[in-house]
mmCIF file of C-alpha atoms in Angstrom:
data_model
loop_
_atom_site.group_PDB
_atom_site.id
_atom_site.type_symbol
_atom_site.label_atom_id
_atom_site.label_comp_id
_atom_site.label_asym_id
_atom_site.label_seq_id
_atom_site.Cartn_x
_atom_site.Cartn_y
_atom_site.Cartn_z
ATOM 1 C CA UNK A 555 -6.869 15.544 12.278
ATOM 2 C CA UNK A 556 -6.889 11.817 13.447
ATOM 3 C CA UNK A 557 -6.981 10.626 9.781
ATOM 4 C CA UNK A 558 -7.022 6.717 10.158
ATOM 5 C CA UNK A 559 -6.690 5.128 13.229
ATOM 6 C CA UNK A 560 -6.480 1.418 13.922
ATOM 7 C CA UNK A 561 -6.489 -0.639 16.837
ATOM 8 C CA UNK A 562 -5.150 -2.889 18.495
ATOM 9 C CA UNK A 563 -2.117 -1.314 17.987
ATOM 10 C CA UNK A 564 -0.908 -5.252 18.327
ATOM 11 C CA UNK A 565 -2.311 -8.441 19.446
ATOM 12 C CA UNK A 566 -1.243 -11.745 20.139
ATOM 13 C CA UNK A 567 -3.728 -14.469 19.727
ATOM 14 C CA UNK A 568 -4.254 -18.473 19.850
ATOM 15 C CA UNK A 569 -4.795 -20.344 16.961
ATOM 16 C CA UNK A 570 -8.837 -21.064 16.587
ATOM 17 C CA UNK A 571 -9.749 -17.438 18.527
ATOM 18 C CA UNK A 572 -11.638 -15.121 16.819
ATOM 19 C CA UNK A 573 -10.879 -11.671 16.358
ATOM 20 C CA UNK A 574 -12.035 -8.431 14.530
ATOM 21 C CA UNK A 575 -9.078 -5.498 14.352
ATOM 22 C CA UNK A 576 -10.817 -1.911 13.952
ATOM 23 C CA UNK A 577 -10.103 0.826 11.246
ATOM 24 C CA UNK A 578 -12.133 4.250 11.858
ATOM 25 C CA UNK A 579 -11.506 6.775 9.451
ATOM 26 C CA UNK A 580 -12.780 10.779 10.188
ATOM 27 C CA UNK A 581 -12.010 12.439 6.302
ATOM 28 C CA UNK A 582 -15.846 11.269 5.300
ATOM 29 C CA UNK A 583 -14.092 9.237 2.218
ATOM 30 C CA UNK A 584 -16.223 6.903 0.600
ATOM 31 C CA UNK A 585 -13.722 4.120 -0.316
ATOM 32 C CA UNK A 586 -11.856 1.550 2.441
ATOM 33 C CA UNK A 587 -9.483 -1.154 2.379
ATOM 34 C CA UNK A 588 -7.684 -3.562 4.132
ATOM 35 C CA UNK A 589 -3.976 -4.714 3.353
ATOM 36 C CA UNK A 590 -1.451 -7.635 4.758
ATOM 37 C CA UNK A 591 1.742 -6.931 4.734
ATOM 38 C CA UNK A 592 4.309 -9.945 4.928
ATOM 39 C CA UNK A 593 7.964 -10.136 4.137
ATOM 40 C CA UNK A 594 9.155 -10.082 0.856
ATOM 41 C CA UNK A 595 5.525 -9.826 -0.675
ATOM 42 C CA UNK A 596 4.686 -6.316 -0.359
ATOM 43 C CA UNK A 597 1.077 -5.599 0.316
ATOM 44 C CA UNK A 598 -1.653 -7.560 -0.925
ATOM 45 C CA UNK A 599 -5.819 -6.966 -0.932
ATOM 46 C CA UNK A 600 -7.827 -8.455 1.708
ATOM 47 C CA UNK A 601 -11.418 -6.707 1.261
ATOM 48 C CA UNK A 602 -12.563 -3.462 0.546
ATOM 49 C CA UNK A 603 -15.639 -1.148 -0.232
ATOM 50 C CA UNK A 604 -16.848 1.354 -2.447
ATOM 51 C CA UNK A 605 -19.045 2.717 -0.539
ATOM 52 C CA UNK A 606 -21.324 2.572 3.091
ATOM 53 C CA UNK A 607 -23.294 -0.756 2.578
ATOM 54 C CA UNK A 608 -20.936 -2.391 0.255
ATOM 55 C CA UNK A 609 -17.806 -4.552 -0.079
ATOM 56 C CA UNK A 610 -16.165 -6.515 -2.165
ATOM 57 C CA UNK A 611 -13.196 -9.279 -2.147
ATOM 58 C CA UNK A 612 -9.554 -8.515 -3.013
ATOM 59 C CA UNK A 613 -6.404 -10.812 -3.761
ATOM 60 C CA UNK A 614 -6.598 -12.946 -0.108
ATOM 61 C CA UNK A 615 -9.855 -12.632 1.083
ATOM 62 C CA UNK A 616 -9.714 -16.371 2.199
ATOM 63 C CA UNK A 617 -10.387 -16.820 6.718
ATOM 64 C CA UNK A 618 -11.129 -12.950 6.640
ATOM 65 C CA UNK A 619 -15.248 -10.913 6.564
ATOM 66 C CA UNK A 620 -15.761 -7.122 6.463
ATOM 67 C CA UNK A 621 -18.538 -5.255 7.000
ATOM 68 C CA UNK A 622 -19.678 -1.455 6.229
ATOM 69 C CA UNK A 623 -22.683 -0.189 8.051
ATOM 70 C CA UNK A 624 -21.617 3.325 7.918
ATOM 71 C CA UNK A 625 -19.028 5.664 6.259
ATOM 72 C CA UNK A 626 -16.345 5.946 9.009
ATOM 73 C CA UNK A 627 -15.764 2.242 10.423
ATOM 74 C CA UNK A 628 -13.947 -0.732 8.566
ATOM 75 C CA UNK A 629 -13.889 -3.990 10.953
ATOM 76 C CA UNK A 630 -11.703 -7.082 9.539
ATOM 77 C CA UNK A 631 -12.819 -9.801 11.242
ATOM 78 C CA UNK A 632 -10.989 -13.094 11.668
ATOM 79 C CA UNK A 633 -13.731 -15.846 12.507
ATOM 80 C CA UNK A 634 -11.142 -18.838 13.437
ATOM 81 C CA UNK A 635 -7.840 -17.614 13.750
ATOM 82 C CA UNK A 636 -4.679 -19.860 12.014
ATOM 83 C CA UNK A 637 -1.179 -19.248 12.557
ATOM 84 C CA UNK A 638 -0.849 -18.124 8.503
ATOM 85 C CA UNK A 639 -2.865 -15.355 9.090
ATOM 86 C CA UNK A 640 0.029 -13.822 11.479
ATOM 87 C CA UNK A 641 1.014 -10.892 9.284
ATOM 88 C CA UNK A 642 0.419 -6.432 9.786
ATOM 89 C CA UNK A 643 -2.644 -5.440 8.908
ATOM 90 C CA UNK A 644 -3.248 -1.919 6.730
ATOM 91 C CA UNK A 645 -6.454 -0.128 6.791
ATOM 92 C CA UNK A 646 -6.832 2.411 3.993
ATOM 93 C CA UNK A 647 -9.432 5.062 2.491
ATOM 94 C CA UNK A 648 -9.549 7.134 -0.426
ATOM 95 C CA UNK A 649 -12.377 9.903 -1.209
ATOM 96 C CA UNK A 650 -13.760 7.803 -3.572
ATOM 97 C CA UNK A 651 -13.349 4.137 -5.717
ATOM 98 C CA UNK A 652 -11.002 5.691 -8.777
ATOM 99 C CA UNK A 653 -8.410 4.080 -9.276
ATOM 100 C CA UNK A 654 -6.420 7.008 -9.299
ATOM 101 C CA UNK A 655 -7.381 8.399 -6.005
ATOM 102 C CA UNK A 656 -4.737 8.386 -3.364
ATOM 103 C CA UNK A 657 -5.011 6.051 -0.735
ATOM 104 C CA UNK A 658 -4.372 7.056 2.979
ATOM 105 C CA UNK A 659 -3.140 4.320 5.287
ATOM 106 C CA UNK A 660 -3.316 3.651 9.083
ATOM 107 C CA UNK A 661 -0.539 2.691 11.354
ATOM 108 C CA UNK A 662 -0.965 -0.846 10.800
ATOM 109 C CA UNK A 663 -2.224 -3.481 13.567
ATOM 110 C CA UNK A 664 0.788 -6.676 13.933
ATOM 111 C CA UNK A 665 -1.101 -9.808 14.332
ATOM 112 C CA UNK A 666 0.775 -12.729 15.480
ATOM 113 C CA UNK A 667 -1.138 -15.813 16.105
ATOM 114 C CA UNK A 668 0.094 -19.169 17.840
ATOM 115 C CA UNK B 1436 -1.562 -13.474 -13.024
ATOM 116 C CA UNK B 1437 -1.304 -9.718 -12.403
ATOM 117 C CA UNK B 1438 2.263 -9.099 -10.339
ATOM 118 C CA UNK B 1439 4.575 -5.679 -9.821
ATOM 119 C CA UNK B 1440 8.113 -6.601 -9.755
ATOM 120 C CA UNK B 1441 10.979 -4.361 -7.872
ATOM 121 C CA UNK B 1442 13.589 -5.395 -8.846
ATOM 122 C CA UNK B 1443 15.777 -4.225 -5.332
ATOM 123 C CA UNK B 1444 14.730 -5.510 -2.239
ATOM 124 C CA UNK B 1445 17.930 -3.220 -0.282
ATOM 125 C CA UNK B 1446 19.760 -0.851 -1.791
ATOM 126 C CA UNK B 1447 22.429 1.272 0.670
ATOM 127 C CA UNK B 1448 23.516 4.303 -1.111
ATOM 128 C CA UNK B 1449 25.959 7.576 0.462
ATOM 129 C CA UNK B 1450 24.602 11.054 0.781
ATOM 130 C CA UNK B 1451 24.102 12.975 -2.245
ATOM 131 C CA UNK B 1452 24.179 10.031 -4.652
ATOM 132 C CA UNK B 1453 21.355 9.481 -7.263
ATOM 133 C CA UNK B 1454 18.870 6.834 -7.359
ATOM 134 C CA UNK B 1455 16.918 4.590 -9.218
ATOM 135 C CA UNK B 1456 14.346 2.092 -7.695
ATOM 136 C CA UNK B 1457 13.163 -0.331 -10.485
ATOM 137 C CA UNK B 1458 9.629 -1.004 -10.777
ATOM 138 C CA UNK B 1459 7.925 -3.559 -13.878
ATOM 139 C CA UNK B 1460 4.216 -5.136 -13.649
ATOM 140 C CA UNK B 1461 2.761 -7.431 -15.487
ATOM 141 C CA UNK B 1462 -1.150 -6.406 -16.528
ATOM 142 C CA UNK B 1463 -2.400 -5.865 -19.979
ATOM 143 C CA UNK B 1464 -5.351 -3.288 -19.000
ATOM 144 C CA UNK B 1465 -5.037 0.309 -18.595
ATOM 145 C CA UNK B 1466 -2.811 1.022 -15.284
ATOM 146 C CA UNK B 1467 -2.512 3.873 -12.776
ATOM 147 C CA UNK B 1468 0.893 3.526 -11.275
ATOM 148 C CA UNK B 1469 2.047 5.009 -7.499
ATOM 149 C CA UNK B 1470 4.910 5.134 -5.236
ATOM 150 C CA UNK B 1471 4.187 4.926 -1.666
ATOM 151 C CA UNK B 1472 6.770 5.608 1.196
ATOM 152 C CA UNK B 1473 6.770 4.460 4.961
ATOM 153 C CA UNK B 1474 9.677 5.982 6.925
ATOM 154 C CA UNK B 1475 10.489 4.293 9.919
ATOM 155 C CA UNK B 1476 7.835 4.182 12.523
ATOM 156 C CA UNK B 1477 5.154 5.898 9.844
ATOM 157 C CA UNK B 1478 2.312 5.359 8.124
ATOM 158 C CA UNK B 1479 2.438 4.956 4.387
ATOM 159 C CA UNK B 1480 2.509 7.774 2.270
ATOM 160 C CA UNK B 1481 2.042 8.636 -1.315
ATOM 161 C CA UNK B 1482 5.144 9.703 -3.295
ATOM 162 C CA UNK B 1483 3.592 10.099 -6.512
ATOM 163 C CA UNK B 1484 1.121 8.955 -9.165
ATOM 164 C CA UNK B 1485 0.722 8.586 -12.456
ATOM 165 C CA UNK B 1486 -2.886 7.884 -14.736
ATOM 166 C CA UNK B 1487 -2.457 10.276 -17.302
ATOM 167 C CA UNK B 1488 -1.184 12.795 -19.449
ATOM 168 C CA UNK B 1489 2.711 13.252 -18.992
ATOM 169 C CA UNK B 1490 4.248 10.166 -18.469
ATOM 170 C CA UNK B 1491 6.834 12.137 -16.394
ATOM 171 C CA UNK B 1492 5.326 12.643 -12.703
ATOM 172 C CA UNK B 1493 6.631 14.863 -10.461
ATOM 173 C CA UNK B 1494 6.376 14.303 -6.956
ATOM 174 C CA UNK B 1495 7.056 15.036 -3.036
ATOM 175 C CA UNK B 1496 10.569 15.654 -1.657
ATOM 176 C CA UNK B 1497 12.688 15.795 -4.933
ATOM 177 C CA UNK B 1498 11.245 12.182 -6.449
ATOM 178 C CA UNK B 1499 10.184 11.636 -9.655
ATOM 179 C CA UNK B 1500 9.238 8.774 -11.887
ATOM 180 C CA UNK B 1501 8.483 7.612 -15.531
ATOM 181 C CA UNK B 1502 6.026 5.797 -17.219
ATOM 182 C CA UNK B 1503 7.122 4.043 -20.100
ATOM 183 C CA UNK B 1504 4.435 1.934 -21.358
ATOM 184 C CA UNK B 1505 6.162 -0.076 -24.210
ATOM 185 C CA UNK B 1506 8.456 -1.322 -20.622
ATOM 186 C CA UNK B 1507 6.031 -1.734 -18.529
ATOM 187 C CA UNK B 1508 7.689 0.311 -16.117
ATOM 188 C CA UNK B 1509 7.284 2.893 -13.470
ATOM 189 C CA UNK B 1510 10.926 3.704 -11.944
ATOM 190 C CA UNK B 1511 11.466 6.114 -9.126
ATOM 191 C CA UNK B 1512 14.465 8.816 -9.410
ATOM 192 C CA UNK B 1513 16.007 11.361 -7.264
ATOM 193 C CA UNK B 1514 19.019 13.129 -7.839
ATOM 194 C CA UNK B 1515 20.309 13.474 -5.014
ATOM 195 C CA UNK B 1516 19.509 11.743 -1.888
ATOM 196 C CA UNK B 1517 19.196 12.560 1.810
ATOM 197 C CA UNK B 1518 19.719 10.765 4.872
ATOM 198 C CA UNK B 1519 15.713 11.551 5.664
ATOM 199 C CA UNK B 1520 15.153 9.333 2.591
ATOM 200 C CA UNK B 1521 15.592 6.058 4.605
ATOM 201 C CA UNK B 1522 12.632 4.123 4.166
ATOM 202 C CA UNK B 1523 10.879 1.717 2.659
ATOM 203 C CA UNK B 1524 9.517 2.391 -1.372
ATOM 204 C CA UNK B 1525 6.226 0.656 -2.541
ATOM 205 C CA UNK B 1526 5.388 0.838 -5.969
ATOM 206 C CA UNK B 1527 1.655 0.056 -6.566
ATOM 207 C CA UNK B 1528 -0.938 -0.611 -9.607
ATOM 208 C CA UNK B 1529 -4.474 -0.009 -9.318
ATOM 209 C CA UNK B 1530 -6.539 -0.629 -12.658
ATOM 210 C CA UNK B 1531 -10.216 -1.755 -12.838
ATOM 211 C CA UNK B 1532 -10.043 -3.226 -16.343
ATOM 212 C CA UNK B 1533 -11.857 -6.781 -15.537
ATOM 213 C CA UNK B 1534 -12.462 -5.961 -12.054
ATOM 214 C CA UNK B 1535 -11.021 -3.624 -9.441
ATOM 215 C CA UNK B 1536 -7.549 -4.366 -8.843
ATOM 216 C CA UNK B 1537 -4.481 -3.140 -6.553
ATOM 217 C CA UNK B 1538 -1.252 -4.852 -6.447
ATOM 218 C CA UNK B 1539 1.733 -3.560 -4.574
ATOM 219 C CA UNK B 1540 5.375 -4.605 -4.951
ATOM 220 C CA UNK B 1541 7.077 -6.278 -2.371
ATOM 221 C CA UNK B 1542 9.090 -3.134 -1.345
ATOM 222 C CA UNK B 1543 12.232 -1.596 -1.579
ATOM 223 C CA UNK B 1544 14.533 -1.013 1.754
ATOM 224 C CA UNK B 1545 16.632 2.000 0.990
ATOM 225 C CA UNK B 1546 19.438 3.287 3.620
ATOM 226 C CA UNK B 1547 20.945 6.008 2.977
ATOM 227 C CA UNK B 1548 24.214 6.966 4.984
ATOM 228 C CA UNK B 1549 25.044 10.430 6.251
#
């Protein structure tokens, strides 16, 4: 069981590039997120999405676009890349949008751009 | 604003002593309250959870954690620690009183020496 799997694993990119980091998920769960991680402020809410066809913004949704066209796949897109956006990105799912369902998280992609 | 506080950002502790990871937010709406884990080179896990019921929640590996709502807070406990528990500790509120929202602490480093 893959679970979540994200990739690239890591990436180095200039300033101004775009670039979309995958999240593919095989447990069929309805809800998916994406997390950045940066020192000393935990993780914070990018963009998620209830459900196939939907999505919605989180806490720092600011530079970043998401799209759900079916139940396993997550993209985070970055259209124009800036160097604040250097960070390790999370993808997560959870069976469905309750707040008290678990959330399962990948192995994180480390974005560094220049 | 929303915000989870930790109140340790390292903590170094000796085999077989207990801890105690401090964990406060800041949100007036009703709360469900996790601990996630990433050991070194992992993905995040899920310790425990709280959302309702006892405020005392049992979890994986020994850990524990209270709710106490009149605090505000959500610390972790284990009596006893192992070298294994090196790792980071996230403490996390989801809620979706005035919107969906998930806000993690900024983490806890624990090392624990053999």
């Amino acid at each position: 069981i893959a679970g979540i799997t994200q990739a690239p694993t890591s990436q180095i990119l200039a300033a101004g590039r775009r670039m979309t980091l995958r999240c593919t998920q095989d447990m069929r769960h309805n809800a998916m997120y994406w997390y950045r991680q940066d020192l000393g402020l935990g993780l914070r809410l990018i963009h998620y999405s209830n459900t196939a066809g939907t999505t919605g913004k989180g806490e720092v949704p600011d530079g970043y676009s998401v799209s759900r066209a079916n139940t396993d796949d997550f993209p985070l897109t970055l259209a124009s890349a800036v160097p604040s956006q250097t960070s390790v990105y999370f993808c997560a799912s959870s069976d469905s949008h309750g707040a008290g369902d678990t959330q399962y998280f990948g192995p994180g992609t480390r974005l560094t751009v220049l | 604003a929303q915000s989870v506080s930790q109140h340790n950002h390292h903590v170094i502790l000796s085999e077989a002593a207990s801890l105690e990871l401090g964990c406060n937010y800041s949100y007036g709406g009703t709360v469900n309250l996790f601990w996630y884990v990433q050991y070194p080179g992992q993905h995040l896990q899920l310790l425990l959870k709280y959302f309702s019921g006892d405020p005392l929640v049992k979890g994986i590996k020994g850990f524990e954690a209270e709710f106490i709502k009149s605090k505000f807070s959500f610390n972790l406990r284990k009596p006893s620690v192992q070298w294994s528990d090196t790792a980071e500790y996230f403490c996390a509120v989801i809620s979706y009183t005035g919107g969906f929202k998930t806000i993690f602490g900024a983490g806890t480093r624990l090392f624990v020496k053999a």
